[in-house]
Coordinates of C-alpha atoms in Angstrom, one line a residue:
M1448 CA 89.2 203.5 152.9
L1449 CA 91.0 200.7 154.5
E1450 CA 89.9 201.8 157.9
N1451 CA 86.3 200.2 156.5
K1452 CA 86.9 197.0 157.8
D1453 CA 84.1 195.7 155.8
F1454 CA 85.2 197.6 151.9
Y1455 CA 86.4 195.1 149.8
P1456 CA 85.4 196.7 146.2
T1457 CA 85.1 193.9 143.7
P1458 CA 87.0 192.9 140.9
D1459 CA 86.1 192.3 137.1
K1460 CA 87.6 189.0 137.3
M1461 CA 84.7 188.5 140.0
I1462 CA 82.0 191.8 138.5
K1463 CA 82.6 189.9 135.2
K1464 CA 80.9 186.5 136.6
M1465 CA 77.9 188.0 138.5
V1466 CA 77.2 189.5 135.7
D1467 CA 77.7 186.2 132.9
G1468 CA 73.5 185.6 132.2
L1469 CA 71.9 188.8 132.9
N1470 CA 69.4 190.1 130.4
F1471 CA 69.8 193.5 129.3
K1472 CA 67.0 193.7 127.4
M1473 CA 65.0 192.1 130.1
I1474 CA 66.3 194.8 132.5
R1475 CA 66.3 198.6 133.2
T1476 CA 65.4 199.1 137.0
V1477 CA 68.8 198.2 139.1
L1478 CA 70.0 198.9 143.2
E1479 CA 73.0 197.9 144.6
P1480 CA 72.4 198.5 148.4
S1481 CA 76.5 198.1 149.5
A1482 CA 77.9 200.0 146.2
G1483 CA 81.3 201.0 147.2
K1484 CA 83.5 203.3 145.0
G1485 CA 80.8 202.0 142.3
N1486 CA 83.2 199.5 140.5
I1487 CA 79.9 197.6 139.1
V1488 CA 78.1 200.0 139.0
E1489 CA 80.0 201.1 136.6
Y1490 CA 81.0 197.8 134.9
L1491 CA 76.8 197.1 134.3
Q1492 CA 76.5 199.9 132.3
K1493 CA 79.4 198.9 129.9
E1494 CA 77.7 195.6 129.5
A1495 CA 75.1 197.1 128.8
K1496 CA 75.9 199.9 126.9
K1497 CA 77.3 196.9 124.4
V1498 CA 74.3 195.5 124.7
L1499 CA 71.9 198.4 124.0
G1500 CA 73.1 200.8 121.4
S1501 CA 72.1 199.7 118.5
W1502 CA 68.7 198.7 120.2
T1503 CA 67.9 202.3 122.0
R1504 CA 68.2 205.6 122.2
E1505 CA 68.5 206.0 125.8
E1506 CA 72.0 207.8 126.5
N1507 CA 71.4 206.0 130.3
F1508 CA 71.3 201.8 129.7
L1509 CA 70.1 201.3 132.6
D1510 CA 68.0 203.5 135.6
V1511 CA 70.4 202.7 138.7
D1512 CA 70.3 203.5 142.2
C1513 CA 72.8 203.6 144.9
I1514 CA 72.9 203.1 148.5
E1515 CA 76.1 203.3 150.4
K1516 CA 76.6 203.2 154.6
D1517 CA 79.9 204.5 153.9
Q1518 CA 79.9 208.8 153.6
N1519 CA 83.4 208.9 152.3
L1520 CA 82.6 206.6 149.3
R1521 CA 79.2 208.4 148.7
H1522 CA 81.2 210.8 148.2
I1523 CA 82.8 209.4 145.5
L1524 CA 79.5 208.2 144.1
K1525 CA 77.7 210.9 143.9
G1526 CA 81.0 212.9 142.1
N1527 CA 81.3 210.1 139.3
G1528 CA 78.5 211.0 138.7
M1529 CA 75.9 207.9 140.1
R1530 CA 72.5 208.1 141.5
V1531 CA 73.0 207.8 145.3
V1532 CA 69.5 207.3 147.5
H1533 CA 69.6 205.8 150.6
D1534 CA 72.9 205.3 153.3
D1535 CA 71.2 201.8 155.5
F1536 CA 69.8 199.3 152.5
L1537 CA 68.7 197.4 155.7
T1538 CA 66.9 200.5 156.2
Y1539 CA 65.5 201.8 152.5
D1540 CA 61.9 202.0 152.5
T1541 CA 60.8 202.3 148.8
M1542 CA 58.1 201.1 146.4
K1543 CA 59.9 201.5 143.2
M1544 CA 60.8 197.8 141.5
Y1545 CA 63.9 196.3 140.9
D1546 CA 65.1 194.2 137.6
L1547 CA 67.7 193.5 139.0
I1548 CA 69.4 194.1 142.4
I1549 CA 72.7 193.0 142.3
M1550 CA 75.2 193.6 145.1
N1551 CA 78.8 192.3 147.2
P1552 CA 77.0 193.7 150.8
P1553 CA 79.6 193.7 154.0
F1554 CA 80.6 189.7 154.6
S1555 CA 80.4 190.2 158.1
D1556 CA 76.6 190.9 157.4
G1557 CA 75.9 189.8 154.1
C1558 CA 73.0 187.1 155.5
R1559 CA 70.7 190.0 156.1
H1560 CA 71.6 191.7 153.1
L1561 CA 70.3 189.5 151.4
L1562 CA 67.0 188.0 152.9
K1563 CA 66.7 191.8 152.5
A1564 CA 67.0 191.8 149.2
M1565 CA 65.2 188.1 148.7
E1566 CA 62.0 189.8 150.8
M1567 CA 61.6 192.9 148.4
Q1568 CA 61.4 190.9 144.9
E1569 CA 59.6 188.0 145.6
I1570 CA 56.8 191.5 146.9
T1571 CA 57.5 192.9 142.2
G1572 CA 59.4 189.9 141.1
G1573 CA 62.9 190.3 140.2
A1574 CA 66.5 188.4 139.5
I1575 CA 68.9 189.0 142.4
V1576 CA 72.6 188.4 142.3
C1577 CA 74.7 188.3 145.2
L1578 CA 78.6 187.9 146.7
L1579 CA 78.6 186.3 150.2
N1580 CA 80.9 185.4 152.3
A1581 CA 80.7 181.1 152.3
E1582 CA 81.1 180.6 155.7
T1583 CA 77.1 181.9 155.5
L1584 CA 76.1 179.2 153.6
K1585 CA 78.6 176.4 154.8
N1586 CA 78.3 177.5 158.6
Q1587 CA 74.5 177.8 159.3
C1588 CA 74.8 178.8 163.0
S1589 CA 71.8 180.8 164.0
N1590 CA 68.0 181.1 162.3
D1591 CA 68.6 184.4 159.3
R1592 CA 71.9 182.0 158.3
I1593 CA 69.6 178.8 157.5
L1594 CA 67.0 180.9 156.5
L1595 CA 68.9 181.7 153.6
A1596 CA 69.5 178.9 152.9
K1597 CA 65.5 177.5 152.7
K1598 CA 64.6 180.6 151.0
I1599 CA 67.1 179.9 147.9
E1600 CA 66.0 176.1 148.0
Q1601 CA 62.8 177.6 147.4
S1602 CA 63.5 179.9 144.8
N1603 CA 65.4 177.3 142.5
G1604 CA 68.5 179.7 143.3
T1605 CA 72.4 178.9 142.4
V1606 CA 75.5 178.4 144.6
E1607 CA 78.9 178.9 143.2
Y1608 CA 81.9 178.9 145.5
V1609 CA 84.6 180.3 143.5
Q1610 CA 88.9 180.2 146.1
S1611 CA 90.2 183.3 145.8
A1612 CA 88.3 185.4 143.9
F1613 CA 89.6 188.7 146.1
M1614 CA 93.0 187.7 145.4
E1615 CA 94.0 189.8 142.7
A1616 CA 91.5 192.9 144.5
E1617 CA 92.8 196.2 145.2
R1618 CA 92.1 194.5 148.7
K1619 CA 92.4 191.1 149.0
T1620 CA 91.7 188.8 151.6
P1621 CA 91.5 184.7 150.9
V1622 CA 88.3 184.7 152.2
E1623 CA 85.9 181.8 149.9
V1624 CA 82.6 182.9 148.6
A1625 CA 79.2 182.0 146.7
L1626 CA 78.4 184.2 143.9
V1627 CA 74.4 183.8 144.3
K1628 CA 71.7 184.0 142.3
V1629 CA 68.0 184.0 142.6
Q1630 CA 65.5 185.1 139.9
F1631 CA 62.1 185.4 141.1
P1632 CA 59.4 185.8 138.9
K1633 CA 56.7 188.5 138.4
K1634 CA 53.8 188.3 140.1
E1635 CA 50.2 188.1 138.0
R1636 CA 48.5 190.5 139.3
H1637 CA 44.3 189.5 140.1
S1638 CA 41.9 192.3 140.6
S1639 CA 40.6 192.0 143.6
I1640 CA 37.7 194.2 142.3
I1641 CA 36.7 191.9 140.0
D1642 CA 36.8 189.1 142.4
R1643 CA 34.7 190.8 144.9
L1644 CA 31.7 192.0 142.0
Q1645 CA 32.0 188.4 141.7
R1646 CA 30.9 187.0 144.1
E1647 CA 28.9 189.9 145.8
K1648 CA 27.4 192.4 143.2
T1649 CA 28.8 194.8 145.2
V1650 CA 31.5 196.3 146.6
K1651 CA 32.1 198.2 150.1
E1652 CA 34.6 200.1 151.2
T1653 CA 35.5 201.6 154.7
A1654 CA 38.2 204.5 155.6
D1655 CA 39.9 204.9 158.3
P1656 CA 39.3 208.7 159.7
N1657 CA 42.7 208.9 160.5
T1658 CA 44.4 208.6 157.9
D1659 CA 44.7 211.6 156.6
Q1660 CA 45.9 212.6 160.1
L1661 CA 49.6 213.2 159.5
V1662 CA 52.1 214.3 162.7
E1663 CA 51.7 218.1 163.2
N1664 CA 55.2 218.3 165.0
N1665 CA 57.7 216.7 162.5
F1666 CA 57.1 218.8 158.7
I1667 CA 59.7 216.8 156.9
K1668 CA 58.0 213.0 158.5
A1669 CA 54.7 214.7 158.1
I1670 CA 55.5 215.1 154.5
V1671 CA 57.3 211.9 153.2
E1672 CA 54.6 209.7 154.8
Q1673 CA 52.1 211.3 153.0
Y1674 CA 54.4 211.6 150.3
K1675 CA 54.0 207.3 151.4
L1676 CA 50.7 206.4 151.4
E1677 CA 50.0 208.9 148.1
V1678 CA 52.2 206.1 146.8
E1679 CA 50.5 202.7 147.9
A1680 CA 46.7 203.7 147.5
G1681 CA 47.7 205.1 143.0
C1682 CA 50.8 202.4 143.6
R1683 CA 47.6 199.8 144.0
L1684 CA 45.1 201.2 142.2
I1685 CA 47.7 200.7 138.0
R1686 CA 48.4 197.2 139.9
E1687 CA 44.7 196.6 140.1
Y1688 CA 45.1 197.8 136.4
Q1689 CA 47.2 195.6 135.4
G1690 CA 45.1 192.9 137.1
M1691 CA 41.9 194.2 136.0
Q1692 CA 43.3 194.0 132.2
P1693 CA 42.1 190.8 131.2
V1694 CA 38.9 191.6 131.8
I1695 CA 38.6 195.4 130.4
L1696 CA 40.3 193.8 126.8
S1697 CA 38.0 190.7 126.2
E1698 CA 34.3 192.5 126.8
F1699 CA 33.2 195.9 124.8
K1700 CA 35.4 196.7 122.2
K1701 CA 32.9 196.4 119.0
N1702 CA 33.8 193.8 117.4
E1703 CA 32.8 192.1 113.7
D1704 CA 29.0 190.5 114.7
G1705 CA 28.8 194.7 116.3
R1706 CA 29.0 192.9 119.7
T1707 CA 30.8 195.4 121.9
E1708 CA 34.3 195.3 123.7
A1709 CA 36.7 196.6 126.1
T1710 CA 38.9 198.5 125.0
G1711 CA 40.0 200.0 127.9
E1712 CA 40.2 203.3 127.6
C1713 CA 37.6 204.4 129.9
I1714 CA 40.3 204.0 132.4
L1715 CA 43.6 204.9 130.6
S1716 CA 41.8 208.7 131.0
L1717 CA 43.2 208.3 134.8
N1718 CA 46.7 210.5 134.7
L1719 CA 48.4 207.8 136.8
C1720 CA 47.4 204.8 133.8
T1721 CA 48.1 207.4 131.3
Q1722 CA 51.6 207.5 132.6
R1723 CA 53.7 204.3 130.5
N1724 CA 56.5 201.8 130.3
R1725 CA 59.2 202.8 127.4
Y1726 CA 59.3 199.2 127.0
D1727 CA 55.6 197.7 127.0
G1728 CA 53.1 199.9 127.0
Q1729 CA 51.5 199.4 130.6
A1730 CA 51.2 200.8 133.2
S1731 CA 53.8 201.5 134.8
V1732 CA 54.6 201.3 138.4
N1733 CA 57.7 203.6 138.0
E1734 CA 56.0 206.3 136.1
Y1735 CA 54.0 206.3 138.4
I1736 CA 56.3 206.6 141.6
R1737 CA 58.7 209.3 139.4
L1738 CA 55.6 211.9 138.8
V1739 CA 54.7 211.4 142.5
R1740 CA 58.7 212.2 143.7
R1741 CA 58.5 215.1 142.2
K1742 CA 54.5 216.7 142.8
Y1743 CA 56.4 216.4 145.8
W1744 CA 59.9 218.1 145.9
K1745 CA 57.8 220.9 144.0
A1746 CA 55.5 221.4 146.7
L1747 CA 59.1 220.9 149.6
F1748 CA 61.2 223.8 147.0
T1749 CA 57.6 225.5 147.4
N1750 CA 57.1 225.5 151.2
P1751 CA 58.1 228.0 152.9
K1752 CA 58.9 225.7 156.3
F1753 CA 61.0 224.1 153.8
V1754 CA 63.1 227.1 151.7
G1755 CA 61.9 230.6 154.0
N1756 CA 65.3 231.5 154.4
L1757 CA 66.3 231.3 150.7
T1758 CA 66.1 234.8 148.6
D1759 CA 64.6 233.9 145.0
N1760 CA 67.6 233.2 143.1
L1761 CA 68.2 229.9 145.1
Q1762 CA 64.6 228.4 145.4
R1763 CA 64.1 228.9 142.4
E1764 CA 67.6 227.5 141.6
Y1765 CA 66.1 224.6 144.0
Y1766 CA 63.3 224.4 142.0
N1767 CA 65.4 224.0 139.0
K1768 CA 66.7 220.4 140.1
V1769 CA 63.3 219.1 141.4
S1770 CA 63.9 217.1 137.5
E1771 CA 67.0 215.9 139.3
L1772 CA 65.2 214.3 142.0
M1773 CA 62.3 212.0 140.3
D1774 CA 64.9 209.2 140.8
V1775 CA 65.9 209.9 144.2
E1776 CA 63.1 208.5 146.4
F1777 CA 61.6 211.2 149.2
S1778 CA 62.8 209.9 152.1
V1779 CA 63.5 212.1 155.3
F1780 CA 67.7 210.6 155.1
N1781 CA 67.2 212.8 151.2
V1782 CA 65.2 215.4 152.1
L1783 CA 68.0 216.3 154.8
E1784 CA 70.5 215.7 152.7
V1785 CA 68.7 218.5 150.3
K1786 CA 68.8 220.3 153.8
I1787 CA 72.0 221.1 154.6
D1788 CA 73.1 221.1 151.1
M1789 CA 71.6 224.2 150.5
L1790 CA 72.5 225.0 154.0
K1791 CA 76.0 225.2 152.6
N1792 CA 74.8 227.3 149.5
V1793 CA 73.1 229.6 151.9
S1794 CA 76.3 230.0 154.1
R1795 CA 78.6 230.7 150.8
G1796 CA 76.3 232.9 149.2
I1797 CA 75.0 235.2 151.9
E1798 CA 78.6 237.3 151.6
D1799 CA 76.5 237.8 147.6
A1800 CA 73.3 238.6 148.9
I1801 CA 74.8 241.0 151.7
V1802 CA 77.1 243.2 149.1
G1803 CA 74.9 243.3 146.1
L1804 CA 71.7 244.9 148.3
F1805 CA 75.1 246.9 149.6
E1806 CA 76.1 248.0 145.8
E1807 CA 72.9 247.8 144.8
F1808 CA 71.3 251.2 147.7
S1809 CA 73.7 252.5 145.9
H1810 CA 75.3 253.7 142.5
K1811 CA 73.3 250.8 141.1
H1812 CA 70.2 252.8 140.2
Y1813 CA 72.6 255.9 139.5
Y1814 CA 69.7 256.8 136.0
Y1815 CA 66.9 257.7 139.4
D1816 CA 68.6 261.1 140.8
E1817 CA 66.8 260.9 143.8
T1818 CA 68.8 257.7 144.9
G1819 CA 71.4 259.9 144.9
S1820 CA 70.8 261.1 149.0
N1821 CA 70.7 257.2 149.0
I1822 CA 74.9 257.4 151.0
H1823 CA 77.2 259.0 152.4
Y1824 CA 80.4 259.5 151.2
Y1825 CA 84.0 259.1 153.3
N1826 CA 87.6 258.1 152.6
G1827 CA 88.1 255.0 153.1
W1828 CA 91.1 251.8 153.1
K1829 CA 93.5 253.1 150.2
T1830 CA 91.0 254.1 148.5
N1831 CA 87.9 258.2 148.6
S1832 CA 85.2 256.3 146.9
A1833 CA 84.5 254.6 150.5
Y1834 CA 80.4 255.3 151.0
M1835 CA 77.8 254.4 153.8
V1836 CA 73.8 253.3 153.7
N1837 CA 71.7 256.5 154.6
K1838 CA 68.8 255.6 157.3
K1839 CA 66.5 256.2 154.3
V1840 CA 67.4 254.6 150.5
I1841 CA 65.2 255.0 147.6
I1842 CA 64.7 251.9 144.7
P1843 CA 63.2 251.9 141.6
L1844 CA 60.0 249.1 142.4
N1845 CA 57.0 249.8 141.0
A1846 CA 53.6 248.9 142.8
Y1847 CA 51.3 250.7 140.1
T1848 CA 49.6 248.2 137.2
S1849 CA 51.2 250.5 134.0
Y1850 CA 48.1 250.2 131.8
S1851 CA 45.2 251.1 134.4
G1852 CA 47.7 252.8 137.2
S1853 CA 46.0 250.7 140.1
Y1854 CA 47.4 249.7 142.5
C1855 CA 48.8 246.5 143.8
L1856 CA 52.1 245.1 145.9
D1857 CA 52.0 242.1 143.5
Y1858 CA 54.7 238.7 143.5
R1859 CA 57.4 241.5 142.2
V1860 CA 56.9 243.5 144.8
R1861 CA 56.7 240.8 147.6
T1862 CA 59.8 239.1 146.1
K1863 CA 62.1 242.5 146.5
L1864 CA 61.6 243.3 150.3
A1865 CA 61.5 239.7 150.8
D1866 CA 65.1 239.5 149.5
I1867 CA 65.6 242.7 151.4
E1868 CA 64.0 241.1 155.0
K1869 CA 66.1 237.7 154.2
C1870 CA 69.5 239.6 154.2
F1871 CA 69.3 241.8 157.6
N1872 CA 67.0 238.3 158.6
Y1873 CA 71.1 236.8 158.3
L1874 CA 72.6 239.7 159.7
D1875 CA 70.1 240.6 162.6
G1876 CA 70.7 236.2 163.7
G1877 CA 67.2 236.0 165.2
R1878 CA 67.1 239.5 167.7
T1879 CA 63.9 241.7 166.4
D1880 CA 60.2 239.7 166.9
D1881 CA 59.3 238.1 163.3
L1882 CA 56.7 240.7 160.9
A1883 CA 55.0 238.4 158.6
L1884 CA 55.2 240.7 154.9
N1885 CA 53.2 238.6 154.1
D1886 CA 50.2 240.0 156.1
A1887 CA 51.3 243.3 156.3
L1888 CA 51.3 244.1 152.7
T1889 CA 48.6 242.5 152.3
L1890 CA 46.4 244.4 155.0
A1891 CA 48.3 247.4 153.5
Q1892 CA 47.1 246.9 149.4
N1893 CA 43.9 245.7 150.5
S1894 CA 42.8 249.4 152.5
G1895 CA 45.3 251.3 150.4
Q1896 CA 47.9 252.1 152.7
T1897 CA 50.6 253.5 150.5
K1898 CA 53.3 255.7 152.8
N1899 CA 55.1 254.4 155.6
I1900 CA 53.8 250.3 155.7
D1901 CA 55.5 249.0 159.2
L1902 CA 57.6 245.6 158.2
K1903 CA 59.8 244.3 160.4
Y1904 CA 62.8 245.9 159.4
F1905 CA 62.0 249.2 158.3
K1906 CA 59.0 251.3 156.6
V1907 CA 57.6 251.4 152.7
T1908 CA 56.2 254.3 151.1
F1909 CA 55.6 254.1 147.5
Y1910 CA 55.1 256.3 145.0
K1911 CA 53.8 256.7 141.2
K1912 CA 56.7 257.7 139.0
G1913 CA 57.9 254.0 140.1
T1914 CA 60.5 254.4 143.8
C1915 CA 60.3 253.4 146.9
H1916 CA 61.0 255.2 149.7
I1917 CA 62.7 252.6 152.0
V1918 CA 62.8 253.9 155.9
F1919 CA 65.6 251.6 158.2
K1920 CA 63.6 251.0 161.9
N1921 CA 66.6 249.0 163.7
E1922 CA 70.2 251.9 163.2
E1923 CA 72.2 249.6 165.0
L1924 CA 71.2 247.4 163.0
L1925 CA 72.1 249.3 160.1
K1926 CA 74.7 250.3 161.1
K1927 CA 76.3 246.1 160.5
F1928 CA 75.2 246.5 157.7
N1929 CA 77.5 248.6 156.6
I1930 CA 80.5 247.2 158.3
Y1931 CA 79.8 244.4 156.9
G1932 CA 79.5 245.3 153.0
S1933 CA 82.6 248.4 154.2
Q1934 CA 85.0 245.2 155.1
K1935 CA 84.0 242.9 151.8
K1936 CA 84.7 246.8 150.4
G1937 CA 87.8 246.5 151.9
W1938 CA 86.7 250.1 152.8
L1939 CA 87.6 249.4 156.6
P1940 CA 90.6 248.7 157.8
P1941 CA 92.0 245.4 158.1
A1942 CA 92.4 245.7 162.2
Y1943 CA 88.6 246.9 162.2
G1944 CA 86.6 245.9 164.6
K1945 CA 90.7 243.6 166.3
K1946 CA 91.7 246.3 168.1
K1947 CA 91.3 249.7 170.0
Y1948 CA 91.6 252.6 168.6
S1949 CA 94.0 254.2 169.7
E1950 CA 96.1 251.0 169.0
M1951 CA 95.8 252.1 165.5
N1952 CA 97.8 253.7 163.5
L1953 CA 97.0 257.3 162.0
D1954 CA 96.7 256.1 159.2
E1955 CA 93.3 253.9 160.9
Q1956 CA 92.6 256.1 163.0
A1957 CA 91.5 258.5 159.6
V1958 CA 89.3 256.1 157.6
I1959 CA 87.1 255.4 161.4
N1960 CA 87.3 259.4 161.8
A1961 CA 86.0 259.9 158.1
F1962 CA 83.5 257.1 159.3
E1963 CA 82.1 257.5 162.2
G1964 CA 84.3 259.0 164.4
E1965 CA 86.0 257.4 167.6
K1966 CA 84.1 256.9 170.0
E1967 CA 80.7 255.4 167.6
Y1968 CA 84.3 253.2 166.5
A1969 CA 84.1 252.9 171.0
K1970 CA 80.9 251.3 171.0
V1971 CA 81.1 249.1 167.9
M1972 CA 84.2 247.5 170.0
A1973 CA 82.2 247.6 173.3
A1974 CA 79.2 245.6 171.6
S1975 CA 81.3 243.5 168.3
E1976 CA 79.2 240.6 169.3
Y1977 CA 76.9 242.0 168.1
Y1978 CA 78.1 243.3 165.2
F1979 CA 80.7 240.7 163.9
S1980 CA 78.3 237.6 164.9
D1981 CA 79.0 234.3 162.8
V1982 CA 75.8 234.1 160.4
E1983 CA 76.7 230.9 158.9
M1984 CA 76.1 229.4 163.3
F1985 CA 72.4 231.3 162.6
L1986 CA 72.0 229.2 159.2
L1987 CA 72.8 226.6 161.4
D1988 CA 70.5 227.6 164.2
C1989 CA 68.1 227.6 162.0
A1990 CA 67.7 224.9 160.8
S1991 CA 67.7 222.7 164.2

């Protein structure tokens, strides 16, 4: 990590001074905006456990978000189970409220980092503990440094200068540091609605006709902007509710004199206000944000634009991650991180998906007698049990309901055919014109068509006995599927696709003869760019 000139892991002795004086019973949410390898976070969690271990049943004593610019350090943080929510603190945009921001920012840019932290905490209230290069405060050679010193003074912050703080650190430096601690008071909430009612007796709202006009040419940016709009609206409403509480709690509840005082129950019927803070029972901005995040992550993982290339199994796998992602900011950066992770999983799982389909079209459904015609056997490499899939295959896929016998292309039928189509999408590499599967199946169901339903790569026919006949339209693509499956099974010689027929030995030629013959193999070699194309590159093209 030494190539990172700004990476100076905080030594434990210095972290102890940073943590000294913190009241962990008043701290739940924490941001570490220059997390490095996580030294401060680990120390903080241990100290919180000592204080809160007998006071709460929570396993994670602190709700900690980490930010780190260095990609290698981000991998270390994630590997140690820490939540990384962004890469650059200076561009971090969130409405989440933090009880504590604790930081050892880059010495070269500590002034801007601390100003950003103070800007965040001034709005919502909360503590800041920050290590700075002492020169940042002692040598006020820029407007930012002058402003920082003024803000620390105005907020009654404390500054302690420490000599040789990093001389016993993992990475040593003789630089003098300044330990800055600032506590911004929690903002007292007032209801502008009540104020306006008292002054004007009426409330007039104006709507901006353009607020719902999202950017149409960038799906991810558009959905993130919609998320931010919804979060801001909800947070404002919760804060209005917090400001209205004193009035609500003294107006409508029945008292001993028979008069009424407000209980707030009419407000609490709002869903956003039923999410209570686990400590003080108040309507919680952070809990509301978590719920909105969950909704948007769920929507993302069910949107064809985002998960369209994933098989049904992978879609379910990512959908199940929603509970983890509730605590991760719904930002363009994090959505793209998830997208990259998806592509890696798709790339790693593509072999299993295609080989699984190759097996399914053969012996998997042996209990249906007619599926014996699905495959053609040949003598494979070092085995005589090899096979290839024929142009027509039969699988058990029932399009008729068992209770009434009516024709219904339900979600199970659609999901199965979509997964088959996705496997061939990977192999096809975008060469075939698209044909919307769901639209074609809906049209077939509405018209009562059961035979020769035309889909992108094949035609399907459904029978009442519970089978589906699939006839492939593109024999070259079917050939590529057979080559892919046979190679992964080890039924074709290692030289297949690498040597000309005349360059092979007799054993290799014998397999070629059984599989397709010399002439067909020559066609494969002539079109090797098609038959042996890189599936992973196609996936990356789809994402770009």
